[in-house]
Short mmCIF file of C-alpha atoms in Angstrom, two decimals:
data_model
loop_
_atom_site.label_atom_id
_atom_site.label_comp_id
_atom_site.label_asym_id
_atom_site.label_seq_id
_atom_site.Cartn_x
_atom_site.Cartn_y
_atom_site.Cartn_z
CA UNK A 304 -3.00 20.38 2.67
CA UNK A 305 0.59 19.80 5.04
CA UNK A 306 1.28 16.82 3.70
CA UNK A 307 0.37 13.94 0.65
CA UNK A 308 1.90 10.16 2.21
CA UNK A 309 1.75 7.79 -0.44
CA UNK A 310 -1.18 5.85 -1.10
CA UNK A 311 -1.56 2.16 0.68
CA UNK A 312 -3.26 -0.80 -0.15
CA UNK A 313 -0.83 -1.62 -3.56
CA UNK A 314 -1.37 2.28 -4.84
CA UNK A 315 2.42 3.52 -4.18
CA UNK A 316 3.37 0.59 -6.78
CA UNK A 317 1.17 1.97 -9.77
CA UNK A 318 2.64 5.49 -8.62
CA UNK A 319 6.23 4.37 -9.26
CA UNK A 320 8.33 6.68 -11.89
CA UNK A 321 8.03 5.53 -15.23
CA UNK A 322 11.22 5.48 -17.42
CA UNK A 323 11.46 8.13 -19.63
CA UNK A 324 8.76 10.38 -18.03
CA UNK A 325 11.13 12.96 -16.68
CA UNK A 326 10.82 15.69 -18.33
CA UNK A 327 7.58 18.05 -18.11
CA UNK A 328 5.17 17.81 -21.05
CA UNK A 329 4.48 21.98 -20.04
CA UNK A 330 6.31 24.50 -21.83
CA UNK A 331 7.65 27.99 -20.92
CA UNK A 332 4.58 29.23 -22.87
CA UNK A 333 2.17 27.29 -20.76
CA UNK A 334 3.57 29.00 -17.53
CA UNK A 335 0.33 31.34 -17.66
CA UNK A 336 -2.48 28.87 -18.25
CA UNK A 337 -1.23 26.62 -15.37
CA UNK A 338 -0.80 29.48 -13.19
CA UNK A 339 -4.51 30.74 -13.51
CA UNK A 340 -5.45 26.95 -12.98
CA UNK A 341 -3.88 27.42 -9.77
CA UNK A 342 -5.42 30.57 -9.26
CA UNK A 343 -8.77 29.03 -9.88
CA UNK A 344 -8.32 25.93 -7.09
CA UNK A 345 -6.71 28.53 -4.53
CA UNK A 346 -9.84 30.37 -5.36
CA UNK A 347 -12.75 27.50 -5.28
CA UNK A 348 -10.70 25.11 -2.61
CA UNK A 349 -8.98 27.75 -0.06
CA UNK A 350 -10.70 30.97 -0.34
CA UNK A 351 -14.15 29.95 -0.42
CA UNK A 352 -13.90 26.82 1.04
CA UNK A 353 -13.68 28.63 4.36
CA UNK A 354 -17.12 29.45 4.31
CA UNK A 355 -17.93 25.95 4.56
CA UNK A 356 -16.27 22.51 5.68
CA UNK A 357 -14.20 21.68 3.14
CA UNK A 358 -11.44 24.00 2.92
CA UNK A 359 -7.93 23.10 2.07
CA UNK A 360 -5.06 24.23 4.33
CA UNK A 361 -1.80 24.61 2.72
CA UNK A 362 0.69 24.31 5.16
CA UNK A 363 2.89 27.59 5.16
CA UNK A 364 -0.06 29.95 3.84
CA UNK A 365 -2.19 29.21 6.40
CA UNK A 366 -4.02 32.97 5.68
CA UNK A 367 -5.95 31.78 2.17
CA UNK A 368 -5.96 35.36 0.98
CA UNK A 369 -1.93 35.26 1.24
CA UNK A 370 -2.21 32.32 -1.01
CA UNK A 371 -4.33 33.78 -3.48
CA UNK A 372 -2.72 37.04 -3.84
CA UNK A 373 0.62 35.35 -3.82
CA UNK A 374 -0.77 33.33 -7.11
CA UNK A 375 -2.18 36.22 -8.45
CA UNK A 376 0.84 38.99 -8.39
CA UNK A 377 3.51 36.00 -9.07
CA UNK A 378 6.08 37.04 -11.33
CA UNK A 379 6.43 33.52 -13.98
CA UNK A 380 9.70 31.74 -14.99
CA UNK A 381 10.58 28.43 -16.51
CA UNK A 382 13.87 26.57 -16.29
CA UNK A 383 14.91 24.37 -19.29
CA UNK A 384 16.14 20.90 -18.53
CA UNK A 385 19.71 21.99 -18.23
CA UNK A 386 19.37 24.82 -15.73
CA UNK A 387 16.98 22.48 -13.92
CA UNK A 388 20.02 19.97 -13.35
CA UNK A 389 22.65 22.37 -12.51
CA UNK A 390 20.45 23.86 -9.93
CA UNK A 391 19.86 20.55 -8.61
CA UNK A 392 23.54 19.35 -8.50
CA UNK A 393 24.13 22.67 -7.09
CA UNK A 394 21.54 22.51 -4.31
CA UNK A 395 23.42 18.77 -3.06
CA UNK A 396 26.49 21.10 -2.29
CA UNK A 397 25.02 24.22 -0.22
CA UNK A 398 26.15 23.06 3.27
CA UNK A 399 23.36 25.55 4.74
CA UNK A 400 20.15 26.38 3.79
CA UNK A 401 21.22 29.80 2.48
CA UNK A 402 18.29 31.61 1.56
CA UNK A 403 18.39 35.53 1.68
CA UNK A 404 16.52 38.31 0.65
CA UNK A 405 18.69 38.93 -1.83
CA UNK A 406 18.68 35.87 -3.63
CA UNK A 407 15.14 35.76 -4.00
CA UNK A 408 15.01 37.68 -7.89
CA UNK A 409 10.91 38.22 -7.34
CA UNK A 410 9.80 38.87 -4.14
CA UNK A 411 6.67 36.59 -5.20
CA UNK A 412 7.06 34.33 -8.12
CA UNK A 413 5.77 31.09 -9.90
CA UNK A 414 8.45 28.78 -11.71
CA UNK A 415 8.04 25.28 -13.56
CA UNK A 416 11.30 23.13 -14.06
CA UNK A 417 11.54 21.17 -17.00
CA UNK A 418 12.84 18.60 -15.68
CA UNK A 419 12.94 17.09 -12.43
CA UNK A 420 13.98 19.03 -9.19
CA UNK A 421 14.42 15.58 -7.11
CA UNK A 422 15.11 13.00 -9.91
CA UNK A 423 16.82 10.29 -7.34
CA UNK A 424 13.26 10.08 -4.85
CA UNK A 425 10.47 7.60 -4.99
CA UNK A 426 8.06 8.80 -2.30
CA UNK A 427 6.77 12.14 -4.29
CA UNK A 428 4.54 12.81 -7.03
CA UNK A 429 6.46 14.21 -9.61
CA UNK A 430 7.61 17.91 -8.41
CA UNK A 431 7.31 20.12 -11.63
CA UNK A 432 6.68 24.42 -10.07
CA UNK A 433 6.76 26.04 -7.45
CA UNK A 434 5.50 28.78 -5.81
CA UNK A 435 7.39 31.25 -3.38
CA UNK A 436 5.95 34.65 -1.61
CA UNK A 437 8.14 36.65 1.12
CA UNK A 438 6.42 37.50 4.00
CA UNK A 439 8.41 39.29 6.49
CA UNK A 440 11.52 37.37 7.66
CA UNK A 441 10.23 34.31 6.10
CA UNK A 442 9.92 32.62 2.33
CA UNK A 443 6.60 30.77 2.14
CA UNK A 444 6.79 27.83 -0.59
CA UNK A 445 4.08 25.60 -2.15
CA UNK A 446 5.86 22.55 -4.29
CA UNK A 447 3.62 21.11 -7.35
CA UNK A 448 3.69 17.86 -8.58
CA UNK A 449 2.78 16.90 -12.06
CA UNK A 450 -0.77 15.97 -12.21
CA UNK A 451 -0.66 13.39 -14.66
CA UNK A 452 0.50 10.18 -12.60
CA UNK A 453 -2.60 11.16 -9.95
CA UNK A 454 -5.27 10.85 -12.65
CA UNK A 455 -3.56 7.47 -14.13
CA UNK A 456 -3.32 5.89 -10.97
CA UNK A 457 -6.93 6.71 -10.04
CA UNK A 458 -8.43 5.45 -13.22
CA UNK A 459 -6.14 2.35 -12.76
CA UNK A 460 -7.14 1.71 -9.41
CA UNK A 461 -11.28 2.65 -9.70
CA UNK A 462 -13.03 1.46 -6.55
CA UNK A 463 -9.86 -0.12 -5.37
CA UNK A 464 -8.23 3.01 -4.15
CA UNK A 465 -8.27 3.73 -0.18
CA UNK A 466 -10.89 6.60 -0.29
CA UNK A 467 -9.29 8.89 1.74
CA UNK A 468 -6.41 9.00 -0.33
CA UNK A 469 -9.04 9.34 -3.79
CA UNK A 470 -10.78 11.79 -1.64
CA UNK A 471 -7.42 14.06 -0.97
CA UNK A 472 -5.94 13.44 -4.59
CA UNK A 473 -9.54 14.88 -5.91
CA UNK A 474 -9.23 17.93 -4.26
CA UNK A 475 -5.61 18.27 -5.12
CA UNK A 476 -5.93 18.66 -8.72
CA UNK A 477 -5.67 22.08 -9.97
CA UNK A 478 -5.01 21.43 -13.79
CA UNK A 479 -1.63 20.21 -14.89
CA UNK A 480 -0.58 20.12 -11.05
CA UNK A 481 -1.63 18.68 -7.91
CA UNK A 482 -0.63 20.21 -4.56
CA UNK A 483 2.52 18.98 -3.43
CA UNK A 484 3.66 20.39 0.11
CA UNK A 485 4.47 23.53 1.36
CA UNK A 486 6.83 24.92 3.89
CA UNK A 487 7.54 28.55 6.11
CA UNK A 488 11.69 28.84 4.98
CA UNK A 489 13.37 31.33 7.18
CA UNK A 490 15.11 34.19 5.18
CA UNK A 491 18.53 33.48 7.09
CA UNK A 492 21.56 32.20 5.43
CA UNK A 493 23.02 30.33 8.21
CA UNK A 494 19.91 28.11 8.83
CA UNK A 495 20.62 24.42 8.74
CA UNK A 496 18.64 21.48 6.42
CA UNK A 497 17.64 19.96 9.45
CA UNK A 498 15.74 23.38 10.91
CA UNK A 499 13.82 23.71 7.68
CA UNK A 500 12.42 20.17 7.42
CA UNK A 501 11.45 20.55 11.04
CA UNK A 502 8.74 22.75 9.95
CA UNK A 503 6.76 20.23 8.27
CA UNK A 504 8.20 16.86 9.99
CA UNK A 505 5.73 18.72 13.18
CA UNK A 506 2.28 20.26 13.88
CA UNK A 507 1.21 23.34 15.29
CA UNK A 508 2.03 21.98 18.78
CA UNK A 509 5.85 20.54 18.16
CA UNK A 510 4.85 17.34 17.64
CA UNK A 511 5.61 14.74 15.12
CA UNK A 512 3.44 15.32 12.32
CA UNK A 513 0.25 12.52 12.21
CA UNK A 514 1.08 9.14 10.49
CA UNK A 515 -2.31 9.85 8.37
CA UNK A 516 -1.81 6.40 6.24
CA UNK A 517 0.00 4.19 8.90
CA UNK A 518 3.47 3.93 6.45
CA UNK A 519 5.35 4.23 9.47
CA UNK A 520 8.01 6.12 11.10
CA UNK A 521 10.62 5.20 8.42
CA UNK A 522 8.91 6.06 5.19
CA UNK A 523 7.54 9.43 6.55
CA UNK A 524 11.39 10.53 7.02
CA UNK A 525 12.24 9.23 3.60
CA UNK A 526 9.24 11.84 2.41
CA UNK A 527 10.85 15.06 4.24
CA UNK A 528 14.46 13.92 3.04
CA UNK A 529 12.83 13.87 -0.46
CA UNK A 530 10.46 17.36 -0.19
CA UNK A 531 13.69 18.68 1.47
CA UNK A 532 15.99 17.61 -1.88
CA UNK A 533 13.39 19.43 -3.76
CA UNK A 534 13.82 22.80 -1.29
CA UNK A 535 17.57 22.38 -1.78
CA UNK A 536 16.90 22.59 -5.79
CA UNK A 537 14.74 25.44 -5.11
CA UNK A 538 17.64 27.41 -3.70
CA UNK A 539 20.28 26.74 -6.40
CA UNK A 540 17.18 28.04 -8.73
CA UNK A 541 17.35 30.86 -7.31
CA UNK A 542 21.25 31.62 -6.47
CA UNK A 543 21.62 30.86 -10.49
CA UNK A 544 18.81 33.39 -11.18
CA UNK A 545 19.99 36.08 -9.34
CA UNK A 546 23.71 35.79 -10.52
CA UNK A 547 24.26 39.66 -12.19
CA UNK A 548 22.50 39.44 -15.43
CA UNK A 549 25.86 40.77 -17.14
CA UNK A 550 26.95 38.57 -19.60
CA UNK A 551 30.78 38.17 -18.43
CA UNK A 552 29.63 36.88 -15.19
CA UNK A 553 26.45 35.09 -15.14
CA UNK A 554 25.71 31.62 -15.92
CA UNK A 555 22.25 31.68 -16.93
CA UNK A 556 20.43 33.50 -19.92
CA UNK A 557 17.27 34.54 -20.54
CA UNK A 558 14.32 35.32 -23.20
CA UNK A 559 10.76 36.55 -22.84
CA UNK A 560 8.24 34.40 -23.86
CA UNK A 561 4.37 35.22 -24.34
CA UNK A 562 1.50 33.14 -24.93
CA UNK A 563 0.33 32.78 -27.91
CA UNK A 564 -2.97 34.19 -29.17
CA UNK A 565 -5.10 31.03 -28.48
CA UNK A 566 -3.69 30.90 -24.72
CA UNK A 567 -4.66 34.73 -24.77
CA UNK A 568 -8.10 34.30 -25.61
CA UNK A 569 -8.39 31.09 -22.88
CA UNK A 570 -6.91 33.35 -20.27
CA UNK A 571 -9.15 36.37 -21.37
CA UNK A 572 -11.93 33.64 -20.69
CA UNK A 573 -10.63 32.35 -17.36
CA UNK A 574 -10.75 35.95 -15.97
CA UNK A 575 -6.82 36.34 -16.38
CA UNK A 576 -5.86 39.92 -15.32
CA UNK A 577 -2.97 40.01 -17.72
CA UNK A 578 -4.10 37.32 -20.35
CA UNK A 579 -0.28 39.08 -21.85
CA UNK A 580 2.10 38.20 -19.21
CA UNK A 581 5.59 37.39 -20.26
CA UNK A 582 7.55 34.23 -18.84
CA UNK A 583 11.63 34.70 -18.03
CA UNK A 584 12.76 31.58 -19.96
CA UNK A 585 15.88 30.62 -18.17
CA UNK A 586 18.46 28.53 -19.57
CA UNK A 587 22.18 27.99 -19.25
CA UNK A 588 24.72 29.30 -21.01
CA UNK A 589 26.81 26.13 -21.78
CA UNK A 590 29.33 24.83 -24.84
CA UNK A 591 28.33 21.39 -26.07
CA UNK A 592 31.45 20.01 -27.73
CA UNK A 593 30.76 17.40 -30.04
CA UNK A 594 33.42 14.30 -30.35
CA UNK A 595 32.74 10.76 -31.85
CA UNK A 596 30.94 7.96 -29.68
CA UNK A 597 33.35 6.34 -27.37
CA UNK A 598 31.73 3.64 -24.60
CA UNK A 599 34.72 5.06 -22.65
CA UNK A 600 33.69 8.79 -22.91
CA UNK A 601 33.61 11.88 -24.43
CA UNK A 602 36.61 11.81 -26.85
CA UNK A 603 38.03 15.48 -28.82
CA UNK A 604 39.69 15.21 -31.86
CA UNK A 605 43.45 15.50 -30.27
CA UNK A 606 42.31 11.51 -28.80
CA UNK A 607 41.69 13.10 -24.88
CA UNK A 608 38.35 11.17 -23.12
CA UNK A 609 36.18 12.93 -20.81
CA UNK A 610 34.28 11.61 -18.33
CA UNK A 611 33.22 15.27 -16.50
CA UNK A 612 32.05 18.95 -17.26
CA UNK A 613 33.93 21.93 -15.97
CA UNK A 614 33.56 25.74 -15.81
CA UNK A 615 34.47 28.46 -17.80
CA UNK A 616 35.42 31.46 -16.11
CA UNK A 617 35.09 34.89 -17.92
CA UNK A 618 37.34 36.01 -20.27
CA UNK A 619 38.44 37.60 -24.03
CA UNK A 620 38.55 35.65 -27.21
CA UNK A 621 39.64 36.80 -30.45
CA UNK A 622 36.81 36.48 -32.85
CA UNK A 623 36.80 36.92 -36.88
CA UNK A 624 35.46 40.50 -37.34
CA UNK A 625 35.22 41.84 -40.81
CA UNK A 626 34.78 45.86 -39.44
CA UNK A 627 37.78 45.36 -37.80
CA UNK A 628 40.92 46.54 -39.51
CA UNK A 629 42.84 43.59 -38.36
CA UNK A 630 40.51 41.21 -39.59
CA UNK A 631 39.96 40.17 -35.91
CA UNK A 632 38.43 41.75 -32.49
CA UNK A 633 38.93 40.61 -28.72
CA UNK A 634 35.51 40.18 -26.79
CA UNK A 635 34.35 39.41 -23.27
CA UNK A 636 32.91 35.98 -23.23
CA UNK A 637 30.67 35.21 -19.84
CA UNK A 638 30.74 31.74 -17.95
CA UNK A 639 29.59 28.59 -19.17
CA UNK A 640 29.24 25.10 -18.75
CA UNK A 641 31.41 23.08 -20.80
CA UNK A 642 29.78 19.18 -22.21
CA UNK A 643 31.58 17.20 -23.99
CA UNK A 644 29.37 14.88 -25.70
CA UNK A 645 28.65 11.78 -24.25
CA UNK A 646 28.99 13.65 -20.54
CA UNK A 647 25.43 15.10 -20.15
CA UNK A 648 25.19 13.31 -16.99
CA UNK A 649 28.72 13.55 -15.92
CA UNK A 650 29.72 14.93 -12.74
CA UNK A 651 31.21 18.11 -12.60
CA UNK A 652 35.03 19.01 -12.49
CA UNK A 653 36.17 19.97 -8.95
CA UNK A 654 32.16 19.78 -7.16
CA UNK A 655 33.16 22.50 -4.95
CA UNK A 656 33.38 24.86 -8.01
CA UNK A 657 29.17 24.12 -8.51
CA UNK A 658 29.13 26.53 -5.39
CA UNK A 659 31.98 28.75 -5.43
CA UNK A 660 31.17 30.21 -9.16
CA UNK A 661 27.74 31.86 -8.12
CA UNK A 662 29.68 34.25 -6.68
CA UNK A 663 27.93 34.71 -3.58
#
């Protein structure tokens, strides 16, 4: 599947975001269940649909066993809320489309985001994981989108919905997601934004891609500026990821996280090879200062209201320690993101710092 336009006919209205809906209902612990449901549609839609008519081409995996391996052997992550907007902000920034084998901290992996990747768009589903695989010079990506406003919109709409559209959205579901869009990224850090949304803005032949639903020229650019916002998060996901690991330089932090034993047992059931896997929880290493409510800000307790966040760089800081003779010992305290309260959503100090302290 290259592409999903927006329904017609009065569907893109029911499909609108609803208020309060952005963050994912899935949890780092679900990472496992929703990848073997997307093992199971690459499986029954992809692999074995190419014995018969119906098969689904994803653009950017066009072999189906590349797909299903690439689903299969994915290394699984989730990104908290926080980590989901910093990679976002970030992304806005990179002047290139930077990707490099280095960055990448799985060759082949399978990430949700807790929140959403390309929060300002209209035209998408709701993007919620991704899926990356290196193959050669080049990253392939599938983008997700969460399931959930598909299903309501169908039962809304019944026999009302264009049945082409009904028809593609049915054999888009796979579980919790529905098959966003996918894209051929070339592992090249001095590739412009432009080059990469040129992959899926044409066919196989150069041309511009087929107007499937007759939205026009104008709306199908507004959907590759929006899939491309959501490859620009994808990149500051990984750049934060693959900052060293060491705790007096990195930004992000991470914990394992298993399934529990009733996910096991469902996976053991599905056919999961490792019913066990673990999930890299990533989230950001940040200092939440709290202040008093002011409609003005984020006010401290020497009077001083914030309206931004700002960057810690590394250094010591004398800490109480009773096994020291002093009293006191000096430790190494890593990067972080400093909120005050009342600036979750607050730009951050000096923009250009969003780039310049991954270090690259």
């Amino acid at each position: 599947m290259k592409r999903r336009y927006p329904p017609v006919g009065g569907t893109e209205d029911v499909l609108r975001r609803e208020p309060g809906m952005a963050t994912t209902h899935l949890r780092a612990c679900d990472v496992p269940e929703v990848r073997q449901d997307l093992l199971q549609w690459a499986d029954d839609n992809v692999v074995r649909g190419q014995r018969g008519s119906g098969a689904v081409q994803v653009n950017g995996f066009t072999d189906p066993f590349l797909l299903q391996s690439a689903v299969r052997g994915a290394e699984q992550f989730f990104d908290n809320d926080r980590m989901t907007w910093l990679a976002r902000t970030t992304g806005e920034e990179l002047p290139v489309c930077a990707f490099d084998v280095d960055d990448l901290p799985d060759p082949i992996g399978f990430l949700i985001w807790s929140d959403d990747p390309s929060a300002h768009t209209e035209t998408l589903g709701r993007p919620r994981a991704v899926l990356w695989c290196r193959a050669g010079m080049t990253l392939r990506v599938l983008v997700l989108d969460d399931a959930r406003p598909y299903r309501h919109t169908r039962e809304v709409l019944g026999s009302r919905a264009d049945p082409t559209w009904a028809s593609q959205v049915r054999g888009s579901l796979a579980g919790d997601l529905a098959i966003g869009f996918g894209a051929t990224i070339p592992l090249n850090i001095e590739t412009e934004w432009n080059e990469v949304k040129h992959t899926w803005a044409v066919d196989l032949h150069g041309r511009p891609a087929k107007d499937r639903y007759g939205v026009g020229a104008d709306r199908i650019n507004d959907i590759n500026e929006d899939q491309l916002r959501v490859i620009r998060t994808l990149l500051g996901t990984l750049l934060l990821i693959r900052q060293p690991a060491d705790a007096r330089r990195g930004l992000w932090q991470a914990e394992q996280v298993r399934p529990d034993a009733a996910a096991r047992k469902r996976l053991r059931r599905a056919g999961a090879e490792h019913p066990d896997a673990q999930v890299r929880y990533i989230t950001l290493r940040q200092s939440v200062r709290p202040a008093p409510d002011d409609v003005r800000g984020a006010r401290d307790t020497a009077g001083r209201i914030y309206r931004h966040q700002w960057f810690v760089r590394p250094h010591r800081r004398t800490y109480p320690d009773q096994d020291d003779p002093t009293g006191y010992s000096r430790k190494w305290v890593g990067s972080y993101l400093v909120t005050p309260e009342g600036c979750a959503d607050a730009p951050i100090l000096g923009r250009e710092r969003v780039v310049s302290v991954l270090r690259r």
